[in-house]
Tab-separated table of C-alpha atoms in Angstrom:
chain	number	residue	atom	x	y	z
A	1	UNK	CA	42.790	116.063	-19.172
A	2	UNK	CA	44.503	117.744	-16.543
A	3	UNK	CA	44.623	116.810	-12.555
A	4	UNK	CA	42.865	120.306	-11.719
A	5	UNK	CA	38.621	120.551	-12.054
A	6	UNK	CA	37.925	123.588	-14.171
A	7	UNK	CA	34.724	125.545	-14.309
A	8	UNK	CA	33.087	125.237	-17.589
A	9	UNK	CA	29.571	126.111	-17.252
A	10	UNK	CA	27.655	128.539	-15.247
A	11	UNK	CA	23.449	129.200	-15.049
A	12	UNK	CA	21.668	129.966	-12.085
A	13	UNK	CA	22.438	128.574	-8.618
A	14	UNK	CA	25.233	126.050	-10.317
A	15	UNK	CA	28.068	125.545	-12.023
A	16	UNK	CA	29.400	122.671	-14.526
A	17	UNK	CA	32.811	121.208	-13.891
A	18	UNK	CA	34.698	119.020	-16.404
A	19	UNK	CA	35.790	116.094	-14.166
A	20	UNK	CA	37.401	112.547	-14.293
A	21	UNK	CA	34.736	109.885	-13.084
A	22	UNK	CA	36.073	106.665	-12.380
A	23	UNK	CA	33.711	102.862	-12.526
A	24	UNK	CA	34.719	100.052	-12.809
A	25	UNK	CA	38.182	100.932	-13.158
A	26	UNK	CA	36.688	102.809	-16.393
A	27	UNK	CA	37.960	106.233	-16.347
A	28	UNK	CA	35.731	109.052	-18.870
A	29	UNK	CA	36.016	112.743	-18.576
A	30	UNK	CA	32.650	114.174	-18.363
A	31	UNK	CA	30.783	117.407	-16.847
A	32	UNK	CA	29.699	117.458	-13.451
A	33	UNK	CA	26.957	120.001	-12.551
A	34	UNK	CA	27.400	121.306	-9.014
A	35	UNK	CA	26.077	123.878	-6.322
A	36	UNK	CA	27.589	127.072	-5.974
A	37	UNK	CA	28.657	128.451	-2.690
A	38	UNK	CA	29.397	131.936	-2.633
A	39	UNK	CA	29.897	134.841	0.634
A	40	UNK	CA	26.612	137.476	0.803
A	41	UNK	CA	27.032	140.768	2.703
A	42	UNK	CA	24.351	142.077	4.085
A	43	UNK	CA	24.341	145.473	5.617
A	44	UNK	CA	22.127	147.920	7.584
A	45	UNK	CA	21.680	151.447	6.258
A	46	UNK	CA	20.297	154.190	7.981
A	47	UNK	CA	19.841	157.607	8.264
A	48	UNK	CA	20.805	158.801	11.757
A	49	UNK	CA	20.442	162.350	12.655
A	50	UNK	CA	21.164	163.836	8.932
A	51	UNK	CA	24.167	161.177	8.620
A	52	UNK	CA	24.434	158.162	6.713
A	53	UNK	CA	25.231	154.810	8.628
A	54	UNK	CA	25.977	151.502	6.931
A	55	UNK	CA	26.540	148.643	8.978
A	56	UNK	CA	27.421	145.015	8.234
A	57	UNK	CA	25.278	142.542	10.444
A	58	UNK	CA	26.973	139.482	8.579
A	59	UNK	CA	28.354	137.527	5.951
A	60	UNK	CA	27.212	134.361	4.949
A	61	UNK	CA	27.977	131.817	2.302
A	62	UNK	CA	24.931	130.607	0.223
A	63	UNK	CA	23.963	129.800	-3.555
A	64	UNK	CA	23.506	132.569	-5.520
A	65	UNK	CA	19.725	133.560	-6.340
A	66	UNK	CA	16.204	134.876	-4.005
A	67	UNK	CA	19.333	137.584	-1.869
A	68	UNK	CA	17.606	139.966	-1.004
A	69	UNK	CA	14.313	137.474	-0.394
A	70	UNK	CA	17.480	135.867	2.319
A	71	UNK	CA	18.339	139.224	3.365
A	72	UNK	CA	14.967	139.917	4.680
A	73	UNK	CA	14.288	136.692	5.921
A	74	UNK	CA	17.620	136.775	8.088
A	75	UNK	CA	16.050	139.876	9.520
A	76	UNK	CA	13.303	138.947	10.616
A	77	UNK	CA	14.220	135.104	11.699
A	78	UNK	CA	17.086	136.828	13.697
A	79	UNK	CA	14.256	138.820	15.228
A	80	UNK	CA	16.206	141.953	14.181
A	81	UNK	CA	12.634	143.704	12.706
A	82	UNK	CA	9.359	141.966	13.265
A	83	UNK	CA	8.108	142.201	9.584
A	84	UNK	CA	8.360	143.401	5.957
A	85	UNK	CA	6.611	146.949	6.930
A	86	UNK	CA	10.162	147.954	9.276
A	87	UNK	CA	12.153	148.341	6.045
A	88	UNK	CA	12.453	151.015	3.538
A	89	UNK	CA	14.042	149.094	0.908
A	90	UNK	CA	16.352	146.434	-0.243
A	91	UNK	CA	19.508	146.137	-2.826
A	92	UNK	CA	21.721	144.258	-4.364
A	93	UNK	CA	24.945	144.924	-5.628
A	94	UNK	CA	25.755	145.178	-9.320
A	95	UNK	CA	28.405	142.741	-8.163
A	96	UNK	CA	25.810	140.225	-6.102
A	97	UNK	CA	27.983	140.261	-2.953
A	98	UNK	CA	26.656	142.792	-0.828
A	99	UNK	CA	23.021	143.159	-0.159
A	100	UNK	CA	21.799	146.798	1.810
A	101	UNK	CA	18.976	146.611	3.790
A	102	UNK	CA	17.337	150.218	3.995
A	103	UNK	CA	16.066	151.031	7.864
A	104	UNK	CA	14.352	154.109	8.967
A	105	UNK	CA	15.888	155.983	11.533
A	106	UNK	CA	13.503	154.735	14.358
A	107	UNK	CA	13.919	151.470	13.830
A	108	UNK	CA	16.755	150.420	15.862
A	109	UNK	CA	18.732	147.314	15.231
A	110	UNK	CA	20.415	146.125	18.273
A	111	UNK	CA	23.414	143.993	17.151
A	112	UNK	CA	24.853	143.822	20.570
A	113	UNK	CA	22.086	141.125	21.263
A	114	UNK	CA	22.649	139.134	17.938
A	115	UNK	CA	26.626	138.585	18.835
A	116	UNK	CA	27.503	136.996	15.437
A	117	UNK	CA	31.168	136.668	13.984
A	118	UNK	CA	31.384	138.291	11.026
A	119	UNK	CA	31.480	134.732	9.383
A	120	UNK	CA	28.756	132.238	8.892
A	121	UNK	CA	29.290	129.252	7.230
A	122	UNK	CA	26.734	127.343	5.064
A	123	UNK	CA	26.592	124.605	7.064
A	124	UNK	CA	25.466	126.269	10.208
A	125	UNK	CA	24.129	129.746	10.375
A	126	UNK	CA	24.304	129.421	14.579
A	127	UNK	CA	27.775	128.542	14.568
A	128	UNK	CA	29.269	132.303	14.569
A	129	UNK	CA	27.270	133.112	17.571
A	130	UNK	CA	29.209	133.416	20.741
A	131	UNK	CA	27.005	131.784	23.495
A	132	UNK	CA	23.852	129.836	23.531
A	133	UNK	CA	21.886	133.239	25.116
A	134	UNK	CA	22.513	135.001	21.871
A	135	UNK	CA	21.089	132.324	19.467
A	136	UNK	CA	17.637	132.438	21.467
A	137	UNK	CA	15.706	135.642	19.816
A	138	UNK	CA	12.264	136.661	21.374
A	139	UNK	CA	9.357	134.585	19.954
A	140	UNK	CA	7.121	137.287	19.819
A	141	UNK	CA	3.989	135.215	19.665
A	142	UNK	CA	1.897	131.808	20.649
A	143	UNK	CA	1.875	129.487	17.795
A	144	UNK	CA	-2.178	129.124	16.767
A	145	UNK	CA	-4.154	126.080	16.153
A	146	UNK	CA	-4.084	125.119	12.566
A	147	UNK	CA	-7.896	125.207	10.941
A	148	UNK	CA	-7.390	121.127	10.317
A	149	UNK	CA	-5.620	118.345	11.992
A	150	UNK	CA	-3.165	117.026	9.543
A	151	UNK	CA	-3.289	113.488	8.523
A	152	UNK	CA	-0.763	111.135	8.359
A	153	UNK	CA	-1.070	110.064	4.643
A	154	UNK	CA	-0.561	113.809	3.975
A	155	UNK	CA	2.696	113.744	6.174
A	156	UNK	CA	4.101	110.981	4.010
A	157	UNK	CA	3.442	112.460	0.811
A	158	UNK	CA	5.518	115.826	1.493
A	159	UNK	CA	8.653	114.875	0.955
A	160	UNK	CA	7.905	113.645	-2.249
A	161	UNK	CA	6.776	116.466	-3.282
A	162	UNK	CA	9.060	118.605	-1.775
A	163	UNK	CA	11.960	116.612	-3.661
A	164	UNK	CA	9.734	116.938	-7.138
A	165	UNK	CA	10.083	120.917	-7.025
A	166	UNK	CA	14.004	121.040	-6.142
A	167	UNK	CA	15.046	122.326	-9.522
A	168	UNK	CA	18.763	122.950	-8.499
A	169	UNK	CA	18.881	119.734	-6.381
A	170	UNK	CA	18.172	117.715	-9.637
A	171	UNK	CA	21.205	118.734	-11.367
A	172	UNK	CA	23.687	119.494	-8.285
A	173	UNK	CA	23.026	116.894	-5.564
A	174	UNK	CA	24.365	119.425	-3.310
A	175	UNK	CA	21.486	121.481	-2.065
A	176	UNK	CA	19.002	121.570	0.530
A	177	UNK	CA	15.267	122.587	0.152
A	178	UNK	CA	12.417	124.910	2.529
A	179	UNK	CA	9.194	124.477	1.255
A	180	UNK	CA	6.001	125.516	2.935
A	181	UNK	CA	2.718	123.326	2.278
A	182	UNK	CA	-0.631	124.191	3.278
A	183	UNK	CA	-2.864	121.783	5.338
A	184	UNK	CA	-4.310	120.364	2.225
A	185	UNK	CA	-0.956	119.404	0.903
A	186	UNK	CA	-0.128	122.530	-1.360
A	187	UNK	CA	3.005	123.962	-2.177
A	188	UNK	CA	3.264	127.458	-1.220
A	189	UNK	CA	6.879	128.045	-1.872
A	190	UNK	CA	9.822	126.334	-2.018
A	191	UNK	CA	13.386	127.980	-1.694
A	192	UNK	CA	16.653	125.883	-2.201
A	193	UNK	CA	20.211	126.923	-1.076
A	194	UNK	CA	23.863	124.995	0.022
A	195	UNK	CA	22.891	126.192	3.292
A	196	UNK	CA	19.807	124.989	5.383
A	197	UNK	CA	19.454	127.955	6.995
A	198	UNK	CA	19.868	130.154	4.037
A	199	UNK	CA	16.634	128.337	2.178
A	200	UNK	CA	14.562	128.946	5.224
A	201	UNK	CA	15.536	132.831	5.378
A	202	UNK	CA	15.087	132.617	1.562
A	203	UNK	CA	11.213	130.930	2.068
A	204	UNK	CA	10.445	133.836	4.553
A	205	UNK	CA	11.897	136.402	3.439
A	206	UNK	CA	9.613	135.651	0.401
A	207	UNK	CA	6.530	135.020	2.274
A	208	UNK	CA	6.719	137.967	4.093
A	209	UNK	CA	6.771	140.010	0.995
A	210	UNK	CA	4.032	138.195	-0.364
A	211	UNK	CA	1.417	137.240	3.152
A	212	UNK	CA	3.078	136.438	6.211
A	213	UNK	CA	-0.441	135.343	7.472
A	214	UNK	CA	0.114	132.124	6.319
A	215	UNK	CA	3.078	131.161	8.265
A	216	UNK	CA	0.527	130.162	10.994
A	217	UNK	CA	-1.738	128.248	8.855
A	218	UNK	CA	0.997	126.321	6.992
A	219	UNK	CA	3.676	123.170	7.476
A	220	UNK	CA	7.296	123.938	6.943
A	221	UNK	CA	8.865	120.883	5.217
A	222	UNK	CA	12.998	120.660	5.090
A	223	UNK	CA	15.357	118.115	3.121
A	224	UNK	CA	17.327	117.197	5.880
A	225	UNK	CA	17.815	117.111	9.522
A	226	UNK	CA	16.255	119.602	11.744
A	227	UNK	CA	18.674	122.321	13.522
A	228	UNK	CA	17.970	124.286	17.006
A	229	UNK	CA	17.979	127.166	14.525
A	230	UNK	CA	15.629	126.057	11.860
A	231	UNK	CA	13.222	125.745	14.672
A	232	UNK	CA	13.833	128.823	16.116
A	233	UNK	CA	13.242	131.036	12.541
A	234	UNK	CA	10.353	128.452	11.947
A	235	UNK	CA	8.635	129.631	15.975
A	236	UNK	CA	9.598	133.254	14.652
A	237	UNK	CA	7.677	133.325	11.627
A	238	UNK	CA	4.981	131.557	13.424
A	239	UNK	CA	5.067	128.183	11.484
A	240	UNK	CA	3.348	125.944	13.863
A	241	UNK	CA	4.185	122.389	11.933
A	242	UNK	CA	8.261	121.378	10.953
A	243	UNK	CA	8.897	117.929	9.004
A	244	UNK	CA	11.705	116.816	8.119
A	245	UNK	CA	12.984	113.929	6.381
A	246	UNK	CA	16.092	113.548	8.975
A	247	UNK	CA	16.740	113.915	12.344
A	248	UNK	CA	16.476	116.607	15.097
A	249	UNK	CA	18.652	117.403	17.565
A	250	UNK	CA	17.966	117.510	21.438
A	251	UNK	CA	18.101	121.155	21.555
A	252	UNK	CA	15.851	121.633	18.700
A	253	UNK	CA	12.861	119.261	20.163
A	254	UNK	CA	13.290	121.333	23.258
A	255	UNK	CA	12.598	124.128	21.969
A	256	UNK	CA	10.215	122.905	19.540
A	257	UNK	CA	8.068	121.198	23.036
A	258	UNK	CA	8.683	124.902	25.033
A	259	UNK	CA	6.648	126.614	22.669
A	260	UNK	CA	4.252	124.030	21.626
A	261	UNK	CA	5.450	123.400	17.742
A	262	UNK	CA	4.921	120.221	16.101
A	263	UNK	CA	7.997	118.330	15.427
A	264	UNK	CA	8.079	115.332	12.756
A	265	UNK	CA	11.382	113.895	11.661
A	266	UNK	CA	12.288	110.453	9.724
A	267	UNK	CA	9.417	111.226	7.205
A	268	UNK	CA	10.297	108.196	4.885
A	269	UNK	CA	8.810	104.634	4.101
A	270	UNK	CA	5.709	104.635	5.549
A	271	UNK	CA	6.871	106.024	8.954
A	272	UNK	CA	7.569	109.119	10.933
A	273	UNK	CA	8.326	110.228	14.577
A	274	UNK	CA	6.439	112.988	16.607
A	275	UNK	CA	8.487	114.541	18.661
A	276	UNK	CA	6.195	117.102	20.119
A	277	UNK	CA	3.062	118.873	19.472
A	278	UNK	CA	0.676	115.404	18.338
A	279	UNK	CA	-2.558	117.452	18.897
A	280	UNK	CA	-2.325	118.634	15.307
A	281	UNK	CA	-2.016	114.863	13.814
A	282	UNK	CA	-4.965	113.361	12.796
A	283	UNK	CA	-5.160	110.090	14.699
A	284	UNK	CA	-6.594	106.977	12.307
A	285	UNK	CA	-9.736	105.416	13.777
């Protein structure tokens, strides 16, 4: 075996690597399955007075799969349209790198406001952004009372079953999961992607093709730690419950407490923290 890892399988959303795994000072050559991280395009194309404008609004590196479900969902969590209805039509490349997003002439996309570099890693989609104004889109409505108050045994068992629908994380490791759950405890959709921003585009994006309407009705329930931006696309779609199974930051719970979301992080054995919004948690008697 050589010293360099070669590609030898490919199937959707990963890629098999024939690798050297050392234990025990036992060395075997064996496949490795792992995610695949790849740069998306997505442009803006409109007709503007009889011409023909394209536009790229930004490039971002995700796992291959649901594009132009994460082209859409970018668009709206980036506040950019305000719902499935603005756009005329979306496609992808024969290629897969380049998704277009079709706009009607009136419906103007100000990408002065968004401010992005034309690079976006998959680590952080808020990174390219050049100040903290930019990153802070207009939350276009309240957040509604959900029809129940959720219970805490509930709480606990969604990450469980969040982690028994991750198809790709089961043979990669490497990816992280959106899924939304109704108050009952149903799984609505799940989207996985390297990038934790990139599932959550990918979740709405598909919702909002489906029925938005249940954004407000619904928990949002992410595989790792909670962002600023996660919370922002969550307040944009109108998802009025976030859990996570890690950590926020500071400038995600304030944001989260400004607009009166409900915050849960450290879902695991037995135990969670409520960092805002504990109206909608059922309290035990």
């Amino acid at each position: 075996m050589s010293g360099s890892i070669k590609p030898i399988v490919i199937q959707a959303g990963s890629r098999g690597y024939e690798v050297c795994r050392v234990e025990d000072d036992e060395w075997a050559t064996l496949t490795d399955s792992l995610a695949i991280e790849e740069p998306l395009e997505i442009r803006i194309v409109q007709t503007i007075d009889g011409t023909k404008c394209e536009s790229p609004i930004s490039v971002t590196m995700r796992t291959p799969g649901d594009d132009t479900e994460l082209a859409l969902g970018f668009l709206l969590s980036e506040g950019l349209i305000r719902s499935a209805s603005d756009i005329e039509g979306v496609r992808l490349c024969s290629k897969g790198s380049i998704v277009r997003v079709y706009l009607p002439a009136h419906c103007r996309i100000d990408t002065e406001r968004l401010r992005r570099h034309f690079y976006t890693s998959s680590s952080c989609g808020v990174c390219g952004k050049t100040s903290i104004d930019a990153v802070t889109v207009h939350i276009q409505q309240p957040l509604e009372a959900l029809p129940q108050a959720i219970s805490p045994e509930l709480i606990h068992s969604l990450p469980d079953k969040l982690r028994a629908t991750q198809r790709l994380f089961d043979s990669t490791g490497g990816l992280h999961a959106s899924g939304l759950f109704s108050t009952s405890g149903e799984l609505i959709c799940l989207r996985e992607d390297v990038g934790r921003h990139n599932a959550l585009d990918k979740l709405i994006g598909s919702q909002s093709y489906a029925d938005d309407s249940r954004f407000s009705e619904s928990i949002l329930v992410v595989s790792g730690r909670v962002s600023f931006e996660l919370v922002q696309k969550a307040l944009v779609a109108g998802i009025p419950v976030l859990v996570a199974v890690g950590a926020p930051s500071s400038l995600a719970i304030d944001l989260a407490e400004r607009h009166q979301m409900t915050l849960i992080g450290f879902v695991r054995n037995q135990r969670f923290n409520i960092y805002c919004g504990q109206d909608r948690i059922r309290r035990r008697r």
